[in-house]
Amino acid sequence: YFRLERVSVKKIEGGWDDLLGLNTVFTKRVPVQCMYHPDAIFVQPDLSIALGDRKDALGLGFALGETPQLPDMYKTRRKLVDGYKPIVESDWLSGPLKLTQVAFGYLPENKQVTTGRETQYLMIRVRIENTGDSPYSTNLTLLLGTMLGSQSTLYEPFLAPIQRWQASPMNVKVERDCLTMDGKAFMAFRCNSPTSVTWRPSLAEFKNCVQFAIQLKPHELRTIDFTVAGRSSLYPAEELAKMKAARFERALKVARGSWDRALRPGMKLEVPDDHINDIYKVVVLSCLQNMSQNPNYPWREPNQSPSNTGVWPWEFAHMAIPMISIGYCGEMEPALRFFTERQNEVG
């Protein structure tokens, strides 16, 4: 029915219902860093999260079970909060347990990125629900590792290599509600009920693990919030006090509001199909996320994608012209200066 020749001749317009039942689009990495922030953060299909695009970038993984079982990335489900914001909600079923993860970037001290030096946190909420009628005990294992370049595969598939979680021993110290690495602030965490937390340098085939012991009554829900340094270089230990004070609900409200404000300058598109409305907003916000504020220069640097820094001028033109035409001239101007004030291979 949807052969190219037939669609062209019959002027067939495919609708959302025509797509139901087909294989879903498989996004291998979703950037969730704050708009214009130079430190990219990626949420990946196996619920892992990468702090940056470097080969040695730090990363977080999540597993369930007495012996940690990693999520099957082909069986997780993911969506953008409100249908279009770069705030990723993922869920995974493991026996009677449903694990839900919400992750996004958050500026604790600023409304927006203007210099590129703003402190950025990665906010994560993990919910574990016992959907069964019997009590259930398990462990949530937080895996620490390096991404080995797996988050920046460009045209290759994301393969979720287990080697990420088999790194050399890390200099990590776990306390009651926080974690440091090499004496720097890595993360703070908060549980909605008393939970035993244990550092496991080695666990089965994994290295550098933090285990949270979970005992759930039938249909009980456990929540653990993580406030993580939004870059692989981490922050000074003094930042821990602020990280501990951060609250997920407030951060989520702030993040949702910041993305809505980013849409205000542009043309409003509203058609009967809400999916089309969301796609329009996603494209706009993705274009804005593809520019970063280098703290050492006055311009914004346009990128092919947050994981592939750099862009050909003609590629940027194909983004900038439509964005300017719908009202984003002010947002594009600092990126145009990248080309007019910094001439590649000249001078």
Coordinates of C-alpha atoms in Angstrom, one line a residue:
Y1 CA 0.0 0.0 0.0
F2 CA 2.8 2.4 0.9
R3 CA 5.1 1.6 -2.1
L4 CA 6.8 4.8 -3.2
E5 CA 5.3 4.7 -6.7
R6 CA 1.7 4.2 -5.3
V7 CA 2.1 7.0 -2.7
S8 CA 3.4 9.4 -5.4
V9 CA 0.6 8.6 -7.9
K10 CA -2.3 8.3 -5.5
K11 CA -1.1 11.2 -3.3
I12 CA -1.5 9.0 -0.2
E13 CA -0.9 10.7 3.2
G14 CA 0.2 8.2 5.9
G15 CA -1.4 8.7 9.3
W16 CA -0.3 7.8 12.8
D17 CA -2.6 4.8 12.8
D18 CA -0.8 3.4 9.8
L19 CA 2.4 3.2 11.9
L20 CA 0.9 1.2 14.7
G21 CA 2.3 -2.2 15.0
L22 CA 5.5 -1.4 13.1
N23 CA 8.9 -1.5 14.7
T24 CA 9.4 1.6 16.8
V25 CA 12.2 4.0 16.1
F26 CA 15.3 3.0 18.1
T27 CA 17.1 6.1 19.4
K28 CA 20.5 5.0 20.6
R29 CA 21.3 8.2 22.7
V30 CA 19.1 11.1 23.8
P31 CA 20.9 14.3 24.9
V32 CA 19.4 15.7 28.1
Q33 CA 21.9 18.4 29.0
C34 CA 20.6 21.9 29.5
M35 CA 20.2 24.1 26.4
Y36 CA 23.6 25.5 25.2
H37 CA 25.5 23.7 28.0
P38 CA 28.9 22.4 26.7
D39 CA 28.8 19.3 28.8
A40 CA 26.6 16.8 27.0
I41 CA 24.7 14.1 28.8
F42 CA 23.2 11.1 27.0
V43 CA 20.5 8.6 28.1
Q44 CA 20.9 5.3 26.3
P45 CA 18.5 2.4 25.5
D46 CA 19.8 0.2 28.3
L47 CA 19.1 2.9 30.8
S48 CA 22.8 3.8 31.1
I49 CA 23.8 7.4 31.1
A50 CA 27.0 8.9 29.7
L51 CA 28.6 12.1 31.1
G52 CA 30.0 13.5 27.9
D53 CA 31.1 12.4 24.5
R54 CA 34.8 11.5 25.2
K55 CA 35.9 7.9 25.0
D56 CA 36.8 7.9 28.6
A57 CA 33.7 9.7 29.8
L58 CA 32.2 8.5 33.1
G59 CA 29.0 6.6 32.9
L60 CA 26.2 5.1 35.1
G61 CA 24.4 1.8 34.6
F62 CA 21.5 0.2 36.5
A63 CA 20.8 -3.4 37.2
L64 CA 18.4 -5.5 39.3
G65 CA 18.8 -8.8 41.1
E66 CA 20.9 -10.5 43.7
T67 CA 23.3 -11.1 40.9
P68 CA 23.0 -7.9 38.8
Q69 CA 21.0 -8.3 35.6
L70 CA 21.3 -5.5 33.0
P71 CA 18.3 -4.2 31.2
D72 CA 17.6 -5.7 27.8
M73 CA 17.8 -2.6 25.6
Y74 CA 15.4 -4.1 23.1
K75 CA 12.7 -4.5 25.8
T76 CA 12.9 -1.1 27.5
R77 CA 10.4 1.5 26.7
R78 CA 11.2 5.2 26.5
K79 CA 9.4 8.5 26.0
L80 CA 10.0 12.2 26.3
V81 CA 8.3 14.0 29.2
D82 CA 5.2 15.9 27.9
G83 CA 5.9 14.3 24.5
Y84 CA 8.6 16.6 23.4
K85 CA 11.0 17.8 26.2
P86 CA 14.6 16.5 26.5
I87 CA 13.6 14.7 29.7
V88 CA 13.7 11.0 29.3
E89 CA 11.4 8.5 31.0
S90 CA 12.4 4.9 30.6
D91 CA 11.0 1.7 32.0
W92 CA 11.9 -1.9 32.1
L93 CA 10.1 -5.0 33.4
S94 CA 12.1 -7.7 35.3
G95 CA 9.9 -10.4 36.6
P96 CA 7.3 -8.8 39.0
L97 CA 9.4 -5.6 39.2
K98 CA 9.0 -2.5 37.1
L99 CA 11.9 -0.1 37.1
T100 CA 11.2 3.4 35.9
Q101 CA 14.0 6.0 35.3
V102 CA 13.5 9.7 34.7
A103 CA 16.7 11.7 33.8
F104 CA 17.5 15.3 32.8
G105 CA 19.9 18.1 33.1
Y106 CA 19.4 20.9 35.6
L107 CA 21.0 24.2 36.4
P108 CA 20.9 24.6 40.2
E109 CA 22.0 28.2 40.3
N110 CA 21.1 29.8 36.9
K111 CA 18.0 30.1 34.8
Q112 CA 19.9 29.5 31.5
V113 CA 23.3 28.9 30.1
T114 CA 25.1 32.2 29.2
T115 CA 28.8 31.6 29.8
G116 CA 29.2 27.8 29.5
R117 CA 30.6 27.7 33.0
E118 CA 27.3 27.2 34.8
T119 CA 27.1 24.3 37.2
Q120 CA 25.0 21.5 35.8
Y121 CA 23.5 18.5 37.6
L122 CA 22.2 15.3 36.2
M123 CA 19.0 14.5 38.0
I124 CA 17.8 10.9 38.1
R125 CA 14.8 9.3 39.7
V126 CA 14.6 5.5 39.8
R127 CA 11.3 4.0 40.9
I128 CA 11.0 0.2 41.6
E129 CA 7.5 -1.2 41.9
N130 CA 6.6 -4.7 43.0
T131 CA 3.7 -5.4 40.7
G132 CA 3.1 -8.9 42.2
D133 CA 1.0 -10.1 45.1
S134 CA 3.9 -11.4 47.2
P135 CA 6.8 -9.7 49.0
Y136 CA 9.9 -9.4 46.9
S137 CA 13.6 -8.7 47.8
T138 CA 16.2 -7.5 45.3
N139 CA 19.1 -5.2 44.9
L140 CA 19.3 -2.1 42.7
T141 CA 22.9 -2.0 41.6
L142 CA 24.4 1.3 40.4
L143 CA 27.3 0.6 38.1
L144 CA 30.1 3.0 37.6
G145 CA 32.4 2.9 34.6
T146 CA 33.7 4.5 31.5
M147 CA 31.9 4.6 28.2
L148 CA 34.8 3.4 26.0
G149 CA 33.4 5.6 23.2
S150 CA 30.2 3.5 23.0
Q151 CA 28.0 6.6 23.4
S152 CA 29.6 8.3 20.3
T153 CA 29.2 5.7 17.7
L154 CA 27.9 8.1 15.0
Y155 CA 26.7 5.9 12.2
E156 CA 27.3 2.6 14.0
P157 CA 24.8 0.9 16.3
F158 CA 24.9 1.2 20.0
L159 CA 25.9 -2.2 21.4
A160 CA 25.8 -1.6 25.2
P161 CA 29.2 -3.3 25.8
I162 CA 29.5 -4.9 29.2
Q163 CA 33.2 -3.8 29.3
R164 CA 32.0 -0.4 30.4
W165 CA 31.3 -1.9 33.8
Q166 CA 34.5 -3.8 34.1
A167 CA 36.9 -0.8 34.5
S168 CA 39.9 -0.8 36.8
P169 CA 39.0 -0.1 40.4
M170 CA 37.9 3.4 41.0
N171 CA 38.9 5.6 44.0
V172 CA 35.3 5.8 45.3
K173 CA 34.1 6.5 48.8
V174 CA 30.4 5.8 49.6
E175 CA 28.8 7.4 52.6
R176 CA 25.2 7.3 53.9
D177 CA 23.8 9.7 51.3
C178 CA 26.6 10.6 48.9
L179 CA 29.5 9.3 46.8
T180 CA 32.9 10.9 46.0
M181 CA 35.5 9.9 43.5
D182 CA 39.2 10.9 43.8
G183 CA 38.0 13.3 46.6
K184 CA 35.6 15.1 44.2
A185 CA 31.8 15.4 44.4
F186 CA 30.2 12.7 42.2
M187 CA 26.7 12.3 43.5
A188 CA 24.2 12.5 46.3
F189 CA 21.2 10.2 46.7
R190 CA 18.0 10.1 48.7
C191 CA 15.7 7.2 49.3
N192 CA 12.0 7.5 50.2
S193 CA 12.5 4.9 53.0
P194 CA 15.5 3.5 54.9
T195 CA 17.7 1.6 52.5
S196 CA 21.0 -0.2 53.1
V197 CA 23.7 1.1 50.7
T198 CA 26.9 -0.9 50.1
W199 CA 30.0 -0.3 48.0
R200 CA 31.1 -3.4 46.1
P201 CA 34.4 -3.0 44.3
S202 CA 33.8 -6.3 42.6
L203 CA 30.5 -8.1 42.1
A204 CA 30.1 -11.1 39.8
E205 CA 31.4 -9.9 36.4
F206 CA 31.1 -6.2 37.3
K207 CA 33.5 -3.7 39.0
N208 CA 32.7 -0.5 40.9
C209 CA 29.2 -1.1 42.1
V210 CA 26.9 0.6 44.6
Q211 CA 24.2 -1.7 45.9
F212 CA 20.8 -0.6 47.3
A213 CA 19.0 -3.4 49.2
I214 CA 15.3 -3.3 48.3
Q215 CA 12.5 -5.1 50.2
L216 CA 9.1 -4.5 48.8
K217 CA 5.7 -5.5 50.0
P218 CA 3.1 -6.5 47.3
H219 CA 2.5 -3.5 45.0
E220 CA 4.9 -1.3 47.0
L221 CA 6.9 1.4 45.3
R222 CA 10.5 2.4 46.3
T223 CA 12.0 5.6 45.0
I224 CA 15.7 6.6 44.9
D225 CA 16.7 10.1 43.7
F226 CA 20.2 10.8 42.4
T227 CA 21.8 14.2 42.0
V228 CA 24.9 13.6 39.9
A229 CA 27.7 15.9 38.8
G230 CA 26.9 16.8 35.2
R231 CA 30.4 16.3 33.8
S232 CA 33.1 13.6 33.9
S233 CA 35.6 16.0 35.6
L234 CA 33.1 16.2 38.5
Y235 CA 33.0 19.1 41.0
P236 CA 35.0 20.0 44.1
A237 CA 33.9 18.2 47.3
E238 CA 32.4 21.4 48.6
E239 CA 29.6 21.0 46.0
L240 CA 28.2 18.0 47.8
A241 CA 26.2 20.1 50.3
K242 CA 24.3 21.8 47.4
M243 CA 23.8 18.4 45.7
K244 CA 22.3 17.0 48.8
A245 CA 20.0 19.9 49.1
A246 CA 18.7 19.6 45.5
R247 CA 15.2 18.1 45.2
F248 CA 14.0 16.1 42.3
E249 CA 10.5 17.6 42.1
R250 CA 11.6 21.2 42.1
A251 CA 14.4 20.4 39.6
L252 CA 11.9 18.7 37.3
K253 CA 9.5 21.7 37.5
V254 CA 12.4 24.1 36.6
A255 CA 13.6 21.9 33.7
R256 CA 10.1 21.6 32.2
G257 CA 9.7 25.4 32.5
S258 CA 13.0 26.1 30.9
W259 CA 12.2 24.0 27.8
D260 CA 8.8 25.7 27.5
R261 CA 10.4 29.1 27.6
A262 CA 12.8 28.0 24.8
L263 CA 9.7 27.5 22.6
R264 CA 8.3 31.0 23.2
P265 CA 10.2 32.9 20.5
G266 CA 9.2 30.6 17.7
M267 CA 6.1 30.1 15.5
K268 CA 3.4 28.1 17.1
L269 CA 2.2 25.1 15.1
E270 CA -1.0 23.4 16.0
V271 CA -2.7 20.8 13.9
P272 CA -5.3 18.2 14.8
D273 CA -2.7 15.4 15.2
D274 CA -0.9 16.0 18.6
H275 CA 1.9 13.8 17.5
I276 CA 2.8 16.2 14.7
N277 CA 2.7 19.1 17.2
D278 CA 5.1 17.2 19.4
I279 CA 7.4 16.4 16.5
Y280 CA 7.6 20.1 15.6
K281 CA 8.6 21.0 19.2
V282 CA 11.2 18.2 19.3
V283 CA 12.8 19.4 16.1
V284 CA 13.0 23.0 17.4
L285 CA 14.5 22.0 20.8
S286 CA 16.9 19.5 19.2
C287 CA 18.2 22.3 16.9
L288 CA 18.8 24.5 20.0
Q289 CA 20.5 21.6 21.8
N290 CA 22.9 21.2 18.9
M291 CA 24.6 24.5 19.8
S292 CA 26.8 24.9 22.8
Q293 CA 28.3 27.8 24.6
N294 CA 32.1 27.4 24.7
P295 CA 33.2 29.2 27.9
N296 CA 36.4 30.4 26.2
Y297 CA 34.7 32.3 23.3
P298 CA 31.8 34.7 22.9
W299 CA 30.0 32.7 20.2
R300 CA 28.0 29.5 20.4
E301 CA 29.4 26.5 18.6
P302 CA 27.0 24.7 16.3
N303 CA 27.4 20.9 16.2
Q304 CA 26.2 18.2 13.9
S305 CA 24.9 16.6 17.1
P306 CA 25.9 16.9 20.8
S307 CA 27.9 13.7 20.3
N308 CA 29.6 14.8 17.1
T309 CA 31.1 18.2 17.7
G310 CA 31.7 20.3 14.6
V311 CA 29.6 21.0 11.6
W312 CA 30.0 21.9 7.9
P313 CA 28.7 25.4 7.1
W314 CA 26.2 24.1 4.6
E315 CA 24.9 21.7 7.2
F316 CA 24.4 24.5 9.7
A317 CA 22.7 26.7 7.0
H318 CA 20.1 24.0 6.5
M319 CA 19.2 24.2 10.2
A320 CA 19.7 28.0 10.7
I321 CA 17.6 29.2 7.8
P322 CA 14.4 27.4 8.8
M323 CA 15.0 28.3 12.5
I324 CA 15.4 31.9 11.6
S325 CA 12.2 31.8 9.4
I326 CA 10.1 30.6 12.4
G327 CA 11.4 33.3 14.8
Y328 CA 14.7 32.1 16.2
C329 CA 17.0 34.8 14.7
G330 CA 18.3 35.9 18.1
E331 CA 19.1 32.3 19.0
M332 CA 20.9 31.6 15.7
E333 CA 23.0 34.9 15.7
P334 CA 25.6 33.7 18.2
A335 CA 26.2 30.6 16.2
L336 CA 26.5 32.6 13.0
R337 CA 29.2 34.5 14.7
F338 CA 31.1 31.2 15.0
F339 CA 31.6 31.4 11.2
T340 CA 32.1 35.1 10.8
E341 CA 34.5 35.6 13.7
R342 CA 36.3 32.3 13.6
Q343 CA 37.3 31.5 10.1
N344 CA 38.4 27.8 9.8
E345 CA 42.0 27.4 8.7
V346 CA 42.5 31.1 8.0
G347 CA 44.8 33.4 9.8

